[in-house]
Amino acid sequence: METEELSEPLENYLKEIYELEELRGYARVSDLITIFQISPGTISKALNRLEKLGLIIRKDKKILLSDEGKRIAERLIKAHRLSERLLTDILGLDWIRAHQIAHRLEHIWPDDVLEKIDSVLNYPKICPHGHPIPGRGVIKGEIMSNIKPGEVVEVLMIVKEEEWILAKAGEVGLLPGSRFRILEKKDNGDIVLEDMSGKKYEIPKVLAEQVMVNGKPNGA
């Protein structure tokens, strides 16, 4: 099956199931209802269609991609993340607008054009938010909210690419590759950080829970 045979909404469902599998190992109907803000009836029809096409497997209330579903989803994810890199690295867009536009571009690039984009970008391993390009490794780390005070961490990834999360992370400079020292964890879970220039920030727990880091104890 070619990706073009699927409607854009069905492609979006496959892509979201893939990302949920990356994070948790499976997707649930409730996840998709929340993410897409649609009715149970609408998502049920879409999942029935995807199952009939052999693109998903449903078992014990869990939704998994079939091999073919995974192939299509990975192609969409690759197109999305390379589009983001093109828009930020070459055109200079901010990472929020790049993410928004990439949602449209991921559905239209022909394979030969996508390969050309990949070549021009020198085959990047991650998108601007730190998510891996499919087939180029897996990002492993710790969630910032779990790190103990006193440790120096390097930001690896912004987990959920929601606009408010990206906006707040951008304000603080929580970009992949940036380093911070965890100074304090408050009783409510908020975290006080210090960047390598000595500037301090206080970020809410809900943001810290969306930042994956690689801990470096004692500033090693």
CSV table of C-alpha atoms in Angstrom, one decimal:
chain,number,residue,atom,x,y,z
A,1,MET,CA,0.0,0.0,0.0
A,2,GLU,CA,1.2,3.5,-0.8
A,3,THR,CA,0.8,6.3,1.7
A,4,GLU,CA,-1.2,8.3,-0.9
A,5,GLU,CA,-4.1,5.9,-0.6
A,6,LEU,CA,-4.7,7.1,3.0
A,7,SER,CA,-6.5,10.3,3.9
A,8,GLU,CA,-4.5,12.8,5.9
A,9,PRO,CA,-6.5,12.2,9.1
A,10,LEU,CA,-5.8,8.4,8.9
A,11,GLU,CA,-2.1,9.2,8.4
A,12,ASN,CA,-2.2,11.4,11.4
A,13,TYR,CA,-3.7,8.6,13.5
A,14,LEU,CA,-0.9,6.2,12.4
A,15,LYS,CA,1.8,8.9,13.2
A,16,GLU,CA,0.3,9.5,16.7
A,17,ILE,CA,0.1,5.7,17.5
A,18,TYR,CA,3.8,5.4,16.5
A,19,GLU,CA,4.8,8.2,18.8
A,20,LEU,CA,2.8,6.7,21.7
A,21,GLU,CA,4.4,3.4,21.0
A,22,GLU,CA,7.8,5.2,21.2
A,23,LEU,CA,7.0,6.6,24.6
A,24,ARG,CA,4.9,3.8,26.2
A,25,GLY,CA,4.9,0.8,23.9
A,26,TYR,CA,1.2,1.1,22.8
A,27,ALA,CA,-1.7,3.5,22.3
A,28,ARG,CA,-5.2,3.4,23.7
A,29,VAL,CA,-8.5,4.8,22.3
A,30,SER,CA,-8.7,7.3,25.1
A,31,ASP,CA,-5.2,8.7,24.1
A,32,LEU,CA,-6.4,9.4,20.6
A,33,ILE,CA,-9.7,10.9,21.7
A,34,THR,CA,-7.8,13.3,24.0
A,35,ILE,CA,-5.1,14.2,21.5
A,36,PHE,CA,-7.3,14.8,18.5
A,37,GLN,CA,-10.3,16.1,20.5
A,38,ILE,CA,-12.8,13.9,18.6
A,39,SER,CA,-15.7,11.8,19.5
A,40,PRO,CA,-15.4,8.1,20.4
A,41,GLY,CA,-17.6,7.3,17.4
A,42,THR,CA,-15.2,9.1,15.0
A,43,ILE,CA,-12.1,7.4,16.3
A,44,SER,CA,-13.9,4.0,16.3
A,45,LYS,CA,-14.6,4.4,12.6
A,46,ALA,CA,-11.1,5.4,11.8
A,47,LEU,CA,-9.6,2.5,13.8
A,48,ASN,CA,-11.9,0.1,12.1
A,49,ARG,CA,-10.7,1.4,8.8
A,50,LEU,CA,-7.0,1.1,9.8
A,51,GLU,CA,-7.5,-2.4,11.1
A,52,LYS,CA,-9.3,-3.5,7.9
A,53,LEU,CA,-6.4,-2.1,5.9
A,54,GLY,CA,-4.0,-4.2,8.0
A,55,LEU,CA,-2.2,-1.1,9.5
A,56,ILE,CA,-3.0,-1.6,13.2
A,57,ILE,CA,-3.5,-4.5,15.6
A,58,ARG,CA,-5.9,-4.2,18.5
A,59,LYS,CA,-5.5,-6.5,21.5
A,60,ASP,CA,-6.5,-6.2,25.2
A,61,LYS,CA,-7.6,-2.6,24.6
A,62,LYS,CA,-4.1,-1.7,23.3
A,63,ILE,CA,-3.4,-0.4,19.8
A,64,LEU,CA,-0.2,-1.4,18.0
A,65,LEU,CA,1.0,-0.7,14.5
A,66,SER,CA,1.4,-3.6,12.1
A,67,ASP,CA,4.7,-3.8,10.1
A,68,GLU,CA,3.1,-2.0,7.2
A,69,GLY,CA,1.5,0.6,9.5
A,70,LYS,CA,4.9,1.2,11.1
A,71,ARG,CA,6.5,1.7,7.7
A,72,ILE,CA,4.0,4.3,6.7
A,73,ALA,CA,4.2,6.0,10.1
A,74,GLU,CA,8.0,6.1,10.1
A,75,ARG,CA,7.9,7.7,6.6
A,76,LEU,CA,5.6,10.4,7.9
A,77,ILE,CA,7.6,11.0,11.1
A,78,LYS,CA,10.8,11.2,9.0
A,79,ALA,CA,9.1,13.8,6.7
A,80,HIS,CA,7.9,15.8,9.6
A,81,ARG,CA,11.2,15.9,11.5
A,82,LEU,CA,13.2,16.7,8.4
A,83,SER,CA,10.7,19.4,7.5
A,84,GLU,CA,11.3,20.9,10.9
A,85,ARG,CA,15.1,20.9,10.4
A,86,LEU,CA,14.7,22.5,7.0
A,87,LEU,CA,12.5,25.2,8.3
A,88,THR,CA,14.7,26.0,11.4
A,89,ASP,CA,18.2,25.3,10.1
A,90,ILE,CA,17.9,26.7,6.5
A,91,LEU,CA,15.0,29.1,6.7
A,92,GLY,CA,15.5,30.3,10.2
A,93,LEU,CA,12.0,29.8,11.5
A,94,ASP,CA,11.4,29.3,15.3
A,95,TRP,CA,10.7,25.8,16.4
A,96,ILE,CA,7.0,26.4,17.2
A,97,ARG,CA,6.1,27.6,13.7
A,98,ALA,CA,8.3,25.0,12.1
A,99,HIS,CA,6.4,22.3,14.0
A,100,GLN,CA,3.1,23.7,12.9
A,101,ILE,CA,4.1,23.9,9.2
A,102,ALA,CA,5.7,20.5,9.2
A,103,HIS,CA,2.3,19.0,10.0
A,104,ARG,CA,1.3,20.0,6.5
A,105,LEU,CA,4.5,19.3,4.7
A,106,GLU,CA,4.9,15.8,6.0
A,107,HIS,CA,2.0,14.7,3.8
A,108,ILE,CA,3.2,16.2,0.5
A,109,TRP,CA,6.9,15.5,0.0
A,110,PRO,CA,7.6,13.0,-2.8
A,111,ASP,CA,10.2,10.4,-1.7
A,112,ASP,CA,12.9,11.8,-4.1
A,113,VAL,CA,12.4,15.3,-2.7
A,114,LEU,CA,12.5,14.1,0.9
A,115,GLU,CA,15.8,12.3,0.2
A,116,LYS,CA,17.2,15.5,-1.3
A,117,ILE,CA,16.2,17.4,1.8
A,118,ASP,CA,17.9,14.8,3.9
A,119,SER,CA,21.1,15.1,1.9
A,120,VAL,CA,21.1,18.9,2.0
A,121,LEU,CA,20.7,18.7,5.8
A,122,ASN,CA,23.6,16.2,6.0
A,123,TYR,CA,21.4,13.5,7.4
A,124,PRO,CA,20.5,14.9,10.9
A,125,LYS,CA,19.9,12.4,13.7
A,126,ILE,CA,17.2,14.5,15.6
A,127,CYS,CA,14.6,17.1,15.0
A,128,PRO,CA,15.0,20.6,16.6
A,129,HIS,CA,13.1,19.3,19.7
A,130,GLY,CA,15.4,16.3,20.1
A,131,HIS,CA,13.2,13.5,18.7
A,132,PRO,CA,15.2,11.0,16.6
A,133,ILE,CA,14.8,10.7,12.9
A,134,PRO,CA,13.4,7.1,12.4
A,135,GLY,CA,16.2,4.6,12.0
A,136,ARG,CA,18.9,6.9,13.4
A,137,GLY,CA,19.0,5.8,17.0
A,138,VAL,CA,16.9,6.0,20.2
A,139,ILE,CA,17.0,8.8,22.7
A,140,LYS,CA,17.4,7.5,26.3
A,141,GLY,CA,17.5,9.7,29.4
A,142,GLU,CA,15.8,10.8,32.5
A,143,ILE,CA,12.9,13.2,33.0
A,144,MET,CA,14.2,16.4,34.5
A,145,SER,CA,11.7,16.4,37.3
A,146,ASN,CA,13.3,13.2,38.6
A,147,ILE,CA,16.9,14.6,38.8
A,148,LYS,CA,18.3,15.4,42.2
A,149,PRO,CA,19.5,18.9,43.1
A,150,GLY,CA,23.2,19.5,42.6
A,151,GLU,CA,23.4,17.6,39.3
A,152,VAL,CA,24.3,19.1,36.0
A,153,VAL,CA,22.2,17.9,33.1
A,154,GLU,CA,22.2,18.2,29.3
A,155,VAL,CA,18.8,18.6,27.6
A,156,LEU,CA,18.1,15.7,25.2
A,157,MET,CA,14.5,16.1,24.1
A,158,ILE,CA,11.3,18.0,24.7
A,159,VAL,CA,8.9,15.1,25.0
A,160,LYS,CA,5.5,16.6,24.1
A,161,GLU,CA,5.7,19.1,21.3
A,162,GLU,CA,2.8,21.2,22.4
A,163,GLU,CA,2.9,24.9,21.7
A,164,TRP,CA,2.9,26.1,25.4
A,165,ILE,CA,5.7,23.6,26.2
A,166,LEU,CA,7.9,24.7,23.3
A,167,ALA,CA,7.2,28.3,24.1
A,168,LYS,CA,8.2,28.0,27.7
A,169,ALA,CA,11.2,25.8,27.0
A,170,GLY,CA,12.4,28.3,24.4
A,171,GLU,CA,12.1,31.1,26.9
A,172,VAL,CA,14.4,29.3,29.4
A,173,GLY,CA,16.7,28.0,26.7
A,174,LEU,CA,15.9,24.3,27.3
A,175,LEU,CA,17.2,23.3,23.9
A,176,PRO,CA,18.8,20.0,23.0
A,177,GLY,CA,22.5,20.2,23.9
A,178,SER,CA,22.1,23.0,26.5
A,179,ARG,CA,23.3,22.3,30.0
A,180,PHE,CA,21.9,23.3,33.4
A,181,ARG,CA,22.5,22.7,37.0
A,182,ILE,CA,19.6,21.6,39.1
A,183,LEU,CA,19.7,23.9,42.2
A,184,GLU,CA,16.5,23.2,44.0
A,185,LYS,CA,13.3,21.1,43.9
A,186,LYS,CA,10.5,22.9,45.7
A,187,ASP,CA,7.7,21.2,47.7
A,188,ASN,CA,5.2,21.6,44.9
A,189,GLY,CA,7.6,20.0,42.4
A,190,ASP,CA,8.8,23.2,40.7
A,191,ILE,CA,12.5,23.3,39.9
A,192,VAL,CA,15.1,26.0,40.1
A,193,LEU,CA,17.8,25.8,37.4
A,194,GLU,CA,21.0,27.6,36.7
A,195,ASP,CA,22.4,27.8,33.1
A,196,MET,CA,26.1,27.6,32.4
A,197,SER,CA,26.4,31.4,32.5
A,198,GLY,CA,24.9,31.5,36.0
A,199,LYS,CA,21.5,32.8,35.1
A,200,LYS,CA,18.7,31.2,37.3
A,201,TYR,CA,15.2,30.1,36.3
A,202,GLU,CA,12.3,28.6,38.1
A,203,ILE,CA,10.2,26.2,36.0
A,204,PRO,CA,6.9,24.5,36.8
A,205,LYS,CA,6.8,20.8,37.5
A,206,VAL,CA,4.5,20.3,34.4
A,207,LEU,CA,7.3,21.7,32.2
A,208,ALA,CA,10.1,19.7,33.9
A,209,GLU,CA,8.1,16.5,33.3
A,210,GLN,CA,8.3,17.2,29.6
A,211,VAL,CA,12.1,17.7,29.4
A,212,MET,CA,14.3,14.6,28.9
A,213,VAL,CA,17.9,15.0,30.1
A,214,ASN,CA,21.1,13.1,30.5
A,215,GLY,CA,22.3,13.5,34.0
A,216,LYS,CA,25.9,14.3,34.8
A,217,PRO,CA,26.3,14.0,38.6
A,218,ASN,CA,28.4,16.6,40.3
A,219,GLY,CA,28.9,18.5,37.1
A,220,ALA,CA,31.2,15.8,35.6
